[in-house]
Amino acid sequence: MNLIFYFDHPILPHAGGTERAAYLLAEALSRHGHRVSFLSLRRGDSLPASAPYLYLPRTDTLSCAENREYVETLCAGQGIDCIINCGANQDDSFFFSHERLSVQASIISWISFDVRTGLDYFSALLRKDFSTWGNAVKTLLRRAILPYRKYQAVSAKRKKYRDMFRGSDKVVFLSSRYAQDALQLAGTPERARLYSIPNLLTYEPAETGSCRKENAVLYVGRLVDSPKKVDRLLHVWKRVRPRHPDWSLYLLGDGPERAALERLAARLKLENVHFEGAQDPAPYYRKARILCLTSTHEGMPMVINEALSHGCIPVAFNSFHAAAEMLPDRETGRLIPPFSLRLFARELDELMSGPHVPPRTDVLTRYQPEKVIPQWLECLQEQP
C-alpha cells in the first residue's frame, strides 16, 4: 500500500514520543513492503533519507483551502491508499476527515494520548501563582470557574470524537481502555472502526547485568508545564536529596519551561541536578537506576518501556488509564496515587536506599514488532 503519515512537526526518530512512535511504525511497515512518506505542517532540519518528507504549503494554519487542495492533489497524483493522521489527538482530526477532504484514500486517526486527557484531574491543570496579590486573585478566579471550564472541555471533546468517528475510516487507540473511554464519551461510531494497538518498543531489552548502574535518577521528556509538570519532580528531589548526597538527578529534554525550572532548582537550592538538554537518552538509561515521570496525563509514554529495556525502574503517577497495563506490579515499576509528592518521595527514597534490583521486563513482549505489526497490517488491510 501507499501510505502517508501526517504530524504537525516532522516525524523524526529522536523527536518527541509521538514522532518517534510514528517513525518506528513507518520503518517497520516499509520493511513489510509498504511505500511510506511523511507529511508535516512545519519544516525540519537534518531529515533522515529513509522516506520522502513533504510539507503543506501554508504553515501558519492547517485548515485552509491551499492545504486542502494540496492534500487532495497529492493523494490523487501519487495514488495514496491511506492517510495515517498521527495528530488526531489534536484538532488536526477536524482537517483530516472525509467530511472536509475529497480523497479516495482511507483515513486512519491515530490517538497517541489518553482519551480523557484534560478531563481527569482537571484542577491539577490549573496554573497557580500566589506571588503577588494580583496573581493570587487571578488564580482564585480561575479556580472559581473550573466547573464551567470542565463542562466546556467535556463538551468539546465529545464533539471532537463524534466528528472523528464520522470523518475517519478507522481510529487507532493505544489501549483498549482508551477505546472504551471514547465510546463512553462519544457513543457508538457512525462510520469508523476502532482498534487498540500499542506503540512499538524503541530498544530491544538489554540482558540483565549488561548495564552498569550508577546512583542516578532520570527524567526524559519535553520541559513543558502541562502535562509534564517537571516542577513536581524538583520538589520531590528536595525531599529525598538530603538522605542521598551521592545521588544525581538528570533531566533530558528541552522546552519553554527549562529556564523556569532552572530558576526553581536554584531557589530550592537543589544539588546534583543536571539539565542535559536534548540528548540521545540511551547512555543515560544504561547508567540510571530509576526513571521518574510526574505527568498530569500521558498516553502510553515510550520512556517507561525504554527505561525497562535498560533495567531502569520507572516511578510514575497513576494518572493515565494505560499506566496499570505498563506497570502491572511493583516488580516492574512503581505507580503513585496522583499527585502525592509525599508518597512519590517515599517510594523514590525506598528505591534509592536499597540495592538495585532490575525490574521485571516480561510486560515488554506485548510491544515487540512480532506482536504489534500484525495488528497494524490487519488494520490496514481490512476494508472500511
CSV table of C-alpha atoms in Angstrom, one decimal:
chain,number,residue,atom,x,y,z
A,1,MET,CA,0.0,0.0,0.0
A,2,ASN,CA,1.0,3.6,-0.5
A,3,LEU,CA,0.9,5.2,3.0
A,4,ILE,CA,1.4,8.8,4.1
A,5,PHE,CA,2.0,9.7,7.8
A,6,TYR,CA,1.0,13.2,8.9
A,7,PHE,CA,2.0,15.1,12.0
A,8,ASP,CA,2.3,18.9,12.5
A,9,HIS,CA,6.1,18.6,13.2
A,10,PRO,CA,8.4,16.4,11.1
A,11,ILE,CA,8.3,12.8,12.1
A,12,LEU,CA,11.9,12.1,13.3
A,13,PRO,CA,13.4,9.1,15.2
A,14,HIS,CA,14.7,11.2,18.1
A,15,ALA,CA,12.0,13.7,18.5
A,16,GLY,CA,9.0,13.5,20.9
A,17,GLY,CA,7.2,10.4,21.8
A,18,THR,CA,4.5,10.7,19.1
A,19,GLU,CA,7.0,11.4,16.3
A,20,ARG,CA,9.3,8.6,17.5
A,21,ALA,CA,6.4,6.1,17.6
A,22,ALA,CA,5.3,7.1,14.2
A,23,TYR,CA,8.8,6.8,12.7
A,24,LEU,CA,9.3,3.4,14.2
A,25,LEU,CA,6.0,2.2,12.8
A,26,ALA,CA,6.6,3.7,9.4
A,27,GLU,CA,10.0,2.0,9.2
A,28,ALA,CA,8.5,-1.4,10.2
A,29,LEU,CA,5.7,-1.1,7.6
A,30,SER,CA,8.2,-0.1,5.0
A,31,ARG,CA,10.2,-3.3,5.7
A,32,HIS,CA,6.9,-5.2,5.1
A,33,GLY,CA,6.7,-3.8,1.5
A,34,HIS,CA,4.5,-0.7,2.0
A,35,ARG,CA,5.6,2.6,0.4
A,36,VAL,CA,5.8,5.3,3.1
A,37,SER,CA,6.1,9.1,3.0
A,38,PHE,CA,5.8,11.8,5.7
A,39,LEU,CA,3.8,15.0,5.6
A,40,SER,CA,4.0,17.8,8.1
A,41,LEU,CA,2.8,21.4,8.6
A,42,ARG,CA,6.2,22.7,9.8
A,43,ARG,CA,9.6,22.1,8.2
A,44,GLY,CA,12.6,20.5,9.9
A,45,ASP,CA,16.3,20.2,9.5
A,46,SER,CA,18.6,17.1,9.3
A,47,LEU,CA,15.9,14.8,8.0
A,48,PRO,CA,16.6,11.1,7.5
A,49,ALA,CA,16.8,9.8,4.0
A,50,SER,CA,14.6,6.8,4.7
A,51,ALA,CA,11.4,8.2,3.3
A,52,PRO,CA,10.2,11.3,1.4
A,53,TYR,CA,9.3,14.3,3.6
A,54,LEU,CA,6.6,16.6,2.2
A,55,TYR,CA,5.2,19.9,3.5
A,56,LEU,CA,1.9,21.6,3.4
A,57,PRO,CA,2.0,25.0,1.5
A,58,ARG,CA,0.5,27.0,4.4
A,59,THR,CA,2.5,26.7,7.6
A,60,ASP,CA,0.6,29.2,9.7
A,61,THR,CA,-2.7,27.3,9.7
A,62,LEU,CA,-3.7,23.7,8.8
A,63,SER,CA,-7.4,24.3,7.9
A,64,CYS,CA,-7.3,26.3,4.7
A,65,ALA,CA,-8.1,25.9,1.1
A,66,GLU,CA,-4.4,25.8,0.0
A,67,ASN,CA,-3.6,22.9,2.3
A,68,ARG,CA,-6.8,21.0,1.4
A,69,GLU,CA,-6.2,21.3,-2.3
A,70,TYR,CA,-2.6,20.2,-1.8
A,71,VAL,CA,-3.6,17.0,0.1
A,72,GLU,CA,-6.3,16.2,-2.4
A,73,THR,CA,-3.9,16.6,-5.3
A,74,LEU,CA,-1.2,14.7,-3.6
A,75,CYS,CA,-3.5,11.7,-2.8
A,76,ALA,CA,-4.8,11.6,-6.4
A,77,GLY,CA,-1.5,12.2,-8.1
A,78,GLN,CA,0.5,9.7,-6.0
A,79,GLY,CA,-2.2,7.1,-5.6
A,80,ILE,CA,-2.2,7.3,-1.8
A,81,ASP,CA,-4.1,4.4,-0.3
A,82,CYS,CA,-4.2,5.6,3.3
A,83,ILE,CA,-3.5,8.7,5.4
A,84,ILE,CA,-2.4,8.0,8.9
A,85,ASN,CA,-3.1,11.1,11.0
A,86,CYS,CA,-0.7,10.9,13.9
A,87,GLY,CA,-2.0,14.3,15.2
A,88,ALA,CA,-5.6,13.0,15.7
A,89,ASN,CA,-5.5,13.7,19.5
A,90,GLN,CA,-5.1,17.4,18.5
A,91,ASP,CA,-7.6,19.4,16.4
A,92,ASP,CA,-5.9,18.0,13.2
A,93,SER,CA,-8.6,15.5,13.2
A,94,PHE,CA,-11.1,18.1,12.0
A,95,PHE,CA,-9.0,18.6,8.9
A,96,PHE,CA,-8.1,15.0,8.1
A,97,SER,CA,-11.7,13.9,7.7
A,98,HIS,CA,-13.9,12.7,4.8
A,99,GLU,CA,-16.3,15.5,5.6
A,100,ARG,CA,-13.6,18.0,4.7
A,101,LEU,CA,-11.3,16.2,2.3
A,102,SER,CA,-12.4,14.8,-1.1
A,103,VAL,CA,-10.0,11.8,-1.2
A,104,GLN,CA,-10.3,8.1,-2.1
A,105,ALA,CA,-7.6,7.3,0.4
A,106,SER,CA,-8.8,5.8,3.7
A,107,ILE,CA,-8.2,8.0,6.8
A,108,ILE,CA,-6.8,6.5,10.0
A,109,SER,CA,-6.9,8.7,13.1
A,110,TRP,CA,-4.2,7.6,15.4
A,111,ILE,CA,-4.8,8.7,19.0
A,112,SER,CA,-1.5,8.8,20.9
A,113,PHE,CA,-2.8,10.2,24.2
A,114,ASP,CA,-5.2,9.2,26.9
A,115,VAL,CA,-8.7,10.0,25.6
A,116,ARG,CA,-9.6,11.7,28.8
A,117,THR,CA,-6.6,13.9,28.7
A,118,GLY,CA,-7.5,17.3,30.2
A,119,LEU,CA,-10.7,15.9,31.8
A,120,ASP,CA,-9.5,13.8,34.7
A,121,TYR,CA,-7.6,15.7,37.4
A,122,PHE,CA,-8.9,18.9,35.8
A,123,SER,CA,-7.9,21.0,38.8
A,124,ALA,CA,-4.3,19.8,38.5
A,125,LEU,CA,-4.1,21.7,35.2
A,126,LEU,CA,-4.8,25.0,37.0
A,127,ARG,CA,-1.7,27.2,36.9
A,128,LYS,CA,-1.3,28.6,40.4
A,129,ASP,CA,0.6,31.8,41.1
A,130,PHE,CA,0.4,33.5,44.5
A,131,SER,CA,3.5,35.6,44.1
A,132,THR,CA,1.5,38.9,44.2
A,133,TRP,CA,-2.0,40.0,45.3
A,134,GLY,CA,-2.9,40.4,41.6
A,135,ASN,CA,-1.8,37.0,40.6
A,136,ALA,CA,-3.4,35.4,43.7
A,137,VAL,CA,-6.8,37.0,42.7
A,138,LYS,CA,-6.4,35.7,39.2
A,139,THR,CA,-5.6,32.2,40.5
A,140,LEU,CA,-8.7,32.2,42.7
A,141,LEU,CA,-10.9,33.4,39.8
A,142,ARG,CA,-9.6,30.6,37.6
A,143,ARG,CA,-10.4,28.1,40.4
A,144,ALA,CA,-13.9,29.5,40.8
A,145,ILE,CA,-14.8,28.9,37.1
A,146,LEU,CA,-13.2,25.5,37.0
A,147,PRO,CA,-16.5,23.6,36.9
A,148,TYR,CA,-17.7,25.6,33.9
A,149,ARG,CA,-14.4,25.2,32.2
A,150,LYS,CA,-14.5,21.4,32.7
A,151,TYR,CA,-18.1,21.4,31.3
A,152,GLN,CA,-16.8,23.2,28.2
A,153,ALA,CA,-13.8,20.8,27.9
A,154,VAL,CA,-16.1,17.7,28.1
A,155,SER,CA,-18.5,19.1,25.5
A,156,ALA,CA,-15.7,20.0,23.1
A,157,LYS,CA,-14.0,16.6,23.4
A,158,ARG,CA,-17.4,14.8,22.9
A,159,LYS,CA,-17.9,16.8,19.7
A,160,LYS,CA,-14.4,16.1,18.6
A,161,TYR,CA,-14.7,12.3,18.9
A,162,ARG,CA,-18.1,12.2,17.3
A,163,ASP,CA,-16.7,14.3,14.4
A,164,MET,CA,-13.7,12.0,14.2
A,165,PHE,CA,-15.9,8.9,14.2
A,166,ARG,CA,-17.9,10.3,11.2
A,167,GLY,CA,-14.9,11.5,9.3
A,168,SER,CA,-12.4,8.6,9.8
A,169,ASP,CA,-12.5,5.1,8.3
A,170,LYS,CA,-10.6,3.7,11.3
A,171,VAL,CA,-9.5,5.1,14.7
A,172,VAL,CA,-6.5,3.5,16.4
A,173,PHE,CA,-6.0,3.8,20.2
A,174,LEU,CA,-3.0,2.8,22.3
A,175,SER,CA,-5.1,0.7,24.7
A,176,SER,CA,-8.5,-0.9,24.9
A,177,ARG,CA,-9.2,1.3,27.9
A,178,TYR,CA,-8.9,4.3,25.7
A,179,ALA,CA,-11.2,2.8,23.1
A,180,GLN,CA,-13.8,2.2,25.9
A,181,ASP,CA,-13.3,5.8,27.2
A,182,ALA,CA,-14.0,7.1,23.6
A,183,LEU,CA,-17.2,5.0,23.3
A,184,GLN,CA,-18.4,6.3,26.7
A,185,LEU,CA,-17.7,9.8,25.7
A,186,ALA,CA,-19.0,9.9,22.1
A,187,GLY,CA,-21.2,6.9,21.7
A,188,THR,CA,-21.1,4.2,19.0
A,189,PRO,CA,-19.2,5.2,15.8
A,190,GLU,CA,-21.3,6.1,12.8
A,191,ARG,CA,-18.5,5.1,10.4
A,192,ALA,CA,-15.1,4.4,11.9
A,193,ARG,CA,-13.9,1.0,13.0
A,194,LEU,CA,-11.9,1.1,16.3
A,195,TYR,CA,-8.6,-0.6,17.0
A,196,SER,CA,-6.4,-0.9,20.1
A,197,ILE,CA,-2.7,-1.2,19.1
A,198,PRO,CA,0.2,-0.3,21.5
A,199,ASN,CA,3.4,1.5,20.4
A,200,LEU,CA,6.4,-0.4,19.3
A,201,LEU,CA,9.5,-0.8,21.5
A,202,THR,CA,12.2,1.7,20.9
A,203,TYR,CA,15.0,-0.6,22.1
A,204,GLU,CA,15.5,-4.3,22.4
A,205,PRO,CA,15.6,-5.3,26.1
A,206,ALA,CA,19.2,-5.4,27.3
A,207,GLU,CA,20.5,-8.5,29.1
A,208,THR,CA,20.4,-8.4,32.9
A,209,GLY,CA,23.7,-7.0,34.2
A,210,SER,CA,24.8,-5.6,30.9
A,211,CYS,CA,24.1,-2.0,32.0
A,212,ARG,CA,26.5,-0.5,34.6
A,213,LYS,CA,24.2,1.3,37.0
A,214,GLU,CA,25.1,4.4,38.9
A,215,ASN,CA,23.3,6.3,41.6
A,216,ALA,CA,21.3,8.3,39.1
A,217,VAL,CA,17.6,9.3,38.8
A,218,LEU,CA,16.5,10.2,35.3
A,219,TYR,CA,13.8,12.3,33.6
A,220,VAL,CA,13.3,12.1,29.8
A,221,GLY,CA,10.8,14.3,28.0
A,222,ARG,CA,9.8,17.8,27.0
A,223,LEU,CA,10.2,20.6,29.6
A,224,VAL,CA,6.7,21.9,29.5
A,225,ASP,CA,4.4,22.8,32.3
A,226,SER,CA,1.4,20.9,31.1
A,227,PRO,CA,1.2,18.0,31.0
A,228,LYS,CA,4.7,17.0,32.1
A,229,LYS,CA,4.9,19.1,35.4
A,230,VAL,CA,8.6,18.5,35.9
A,231,ASP,CA,8.5,21.0,38.8
A,232,ARG,CA,6.9,18.2,40.9
A,233,LEU,CA,10.0,16.2,40.4
A,234,LEU,CA,12.2,19.0,41.6
A,235,HIS,CA,10.1,19.3,44.8
A,236,VAL,CA,10.4,15.5,45.3
A,237,TRP,CA,14.1,15.8,44.8
A,238,LYS,CA,14.2,18.5,47.5
A,239,ARG,CA,12.7,15.9,49.9
A,240,VAL,CA,14.9,12.9,49.1
A,241,ARG,CA,18.3,14.5,48.2
A,242,PRO,CA,19.4,15.2,51.9
A,243,ARG,CA,19.3,11.4,52.6
A,244,HIS,CA,21.2,10.5,49.4
A,245,PRO,CA,24.0,13.0,48.9
A,246,ASP,CA,25.8,10.7,46.5
A,247,TRP,CA,22.9,10.5,44.0
A,248,SER,CA,22.3,12.7,41.0
A,249,LEU,CA,19.2,13.8,39.0
A,250,TYR,CA,19.5,14.1,35.2
A,251,LEU,CA,16.8,15.9,33.2
A,252,LEU,CA,17.0,15.2,29.5
A,253,GLY,CA,15.0,17.3,27.1
A,254,ASP,CA,14.2,20.9,26.3
A,255,GLY,CA,11.3,23.2,26.1
A,256,PRO,CA,9.7,26.5,27.1
A,257,GLU,CA,9.8,25.8,30.8
A,258,ARG,CA,13.6,25.0,31.0
A,259,ALA,CA,14.6,28.4,32.3
A,260,ALA,CA,11.8,28.5,34.8
A,261,LEU,CA,12.8,25.0,36.1
A,262,GLU,CA,16.4,26.0,36.4
A,263,ARG,CA,15.3,29.0,38.4
A,264,LEU,CA,13.2,26.8,40.6
A,265,ALA,CA,16.1,24.4,41.2
A,266,ALA,CA,18.3,27.4,42.2
A,267,ARG,CA,15.6,28.7,44.5
A,268,LEU,CA,15.1,25.3,46.2
A,269,LYS,CA,18.9,25.1,46.5
A,270,LEU,CA,19.0,21.7,44.9
A,271,GLU,CA,22.3,19.9,44.5
A,272,ASN,CA,23.3,17.3,41.9
A,273,VAL,CA,20.6,18.4,39.4
A,274,HIS,CA,21.8,18.3,35.8
A,275,PHE,CA,19.8,19.9,32.9
A,276,GLU,CA,21.3,18.0,30.0
A,277,GLY,CA,19.2,19.4,27.2
A,278,ALA,CA,18.1,17.3,24.2
A,279,GLN,CA,20.3,14.2,24.2
A,280,ASP,CA,20.3,10.6,23.0
A,281,PRO,CA,18.7,9.0,26.1
A,282,ALA,CA,20.2,5.5,25.6
A,283,PRO,CA,23.5,6.2,27.6
A,284,TYR,CA,21.5,7.7,30.4
A,285,TYR,CA,19.1,4.8,30.6
A,286,ARG,CA,22.1,2.5,30.8
A,287,LYS,CA,23.5,4.2,33.8
A,288,ALA,CA,20.4,5.3,35.7
A,289,ARG,CA,18.8,3.2,38.3
A,290,ILE,CA,15.4,5.0,38.3
A,291,LEU,CA,13.2,6.8,35.8
A,292,CYS,CA,10.7,9.4,37.2
A,293,LEU,CA,7.6,10.6,35.4
A,294,THR,CA,5.5,13.2,37.2
A,295,SER,CA,3.0,14.0,34.4
A,296,THR,CA,-0.6,15.0,34.9
A,297,HIS,CA,-1.6,12.8,32.0
A,298,GLU,CA,0.1,10.7,29.3
A,299,GLY,CA,-0.9,8.3,26.6
A,300,MET,CA,1.4,5.3,26.5
A,301,PRO,CA,4.7,7.0,27.4
A,302,MET,CA,7.6,5.4,25.5
A,303,VAL,CA,10.0,6.4,28.2
A,304,ILE,CA,8.6,3.8,30.5
A,305,ASN,CA,9.3,0.9,28.1
A,306,GLU,CA,12.6,2.5,27.2
A,307,ALA,CA,13.6,2.5,30.8
A,308,LEU,CA,12.5,-1.1,31.4
A,309,SER,CA,14.5,-2.2,28.3
A,310,HIS,CA,17.6,-0.9,30.1
A,311,GLY,CA,16.9,-2.3,33.5
A,312,CYS,CA,15.8,1.2,34.8
A,313,ILE,CA,12.9,1.2,37.3
A,314,PRO,CA,10.1,3.5,36.4
A,315,VAL,CA,8.2,5.5,39.0
A,316,ALA,CA,5.2,7.4,37.8
A,317,PHE,CA,1.8,8.8,38.9
A,318,ASN,CA,-1.1,6.6,38.1
A,319,SER,CA,-2.7,9.4,36.2
A,320,PHE,CA,-3.5,7.8,32.8
A,321,HIS,CA,-5.6,4.7,32.1
A,322,ALA,CA,-2.8,2.7,30.5
A,323,ALA,CA,-0.5,3.1,33.5
A,324,ALA,CA,-1.5,-0.2,35.1
A,325,GLU,CA,-1.0,-2.1,31.8
A,326,MET,CA,2.5,-0.7,31.5
A,327,LEU,CA,3.5,-1.2,35.2
A,328,PRO,CA,1.3,-4.0,36.4
A,329,ASP,CA,3.2,-4.8,39.7
A,330,ARG,CA,5.9,-3.4,42.0
A,331,GLU,CA,8.5,-5.7,40.5
A,332,THR,CA,8.0,-3.9,37.1
A,333,GLY,CA,7.7,-0.3,38.5
A,334,ARG,CA,6.0,1.9,41.0
A,335,LEU,CA,2.7,3.7,40.5
A,336,ILE,CA,1.9,6.6,42.8
A,337,PRO,CA,-1.6,7.9,43.6
A,338,PRO,CA,-2.0,11.3,41.8
A,339,PHE,CA,-0.4,13.7,42.8
A,340,SER,CA,1.1,13.0,46.2
A,341,LEU,CA,4.6,14.3,46.3
A,342,ARG,CA,5.0,12.8,49.8
A,343,LEU,CA,4.2,9.2,48.5
A,344,PHE,CA,6.3,9.7,45.4
A,345,ALA,CA,9.2,10.8,47.6
A,346,ARG,CA,8.7,7.8,49.9
A,347,GLU,CA,8.8,5.3,47.1
A,348,LEU,CA,11.8,7.0,45.5
A,349,ASP,CA,13.6,7.1,48.8
A,350,GLU,CA,13.0,3.3,49.2
A,351,LEU,CA,14.4,2.5,45.8
A,352,MET,CA,17.4,4.8,46.4
A,353,SER,CA,18.2,3.2,49.8
A,354,GLY,CA,18.4,-0.4,48.8
A,355,PRO,CA,20.5,-2.4,46.3
A,356,HIS,CA,19.4,-2.1,42.7
A,357,VAL,CA,17.1,-4.9,41.7
A,358,PRO,CA,16.4,-4.9,37.9
A,359,PRO,CA,12.7,-4.6,37.1
A,360,ARG,CA,10.7,-7.4,35.5
A,361,THR,CA,10.5,-6.9,31.8
A,362,ASP,CA,8.1,-9.7,30.7
A,363,VAL,CA,5.5,-6.9,30.1
A,364,LEU,CA,7.6,-5.7,27.1
A,365,THR,CA,6.7,-8.7,25.0
A,366,ARG,CA,3.4,-7.1,24.0
A,367,TYR,CA,5.3,-4.2,22.4
A,368,GLN,CA,7.6,-6.3,20.3
A,369,PRO,CA,7.3,-6.0,16.5
A,370,GLU,CA,6.0,-9.5,16.1
A,371,LYS,CA,3.1,-8.6,18.3
A,372,VAL,CA,2.4,-5.0,17.1
A,373,ILE,CA,3.0,-5.1,13.4
A,374,PRO,CA,0.4,-7.9,12.6
A,375,GLN,CA,-2.2,-5.8,14.3
A,376,TRP,CA,-1.3,-2.8,12.1
A,377,LEU,CA,-1.3,-5.0,9.0
A,378,GLU,CA,-4.7,-6.3,9.8
A,379,CYS,CA,-6.0,-2.7,10.4
A,380,LEU,CA,-4.6,-1.5,7.1
A,381,GLN,CA,-6.0,-4.5,5.1
A,382,GLU,CA,-9.5,-4.5,6.5
A,383,GLN,CA,-11.9,-2.7,4.3
A,384,PRO,CA,-13.6,0.4,5.8
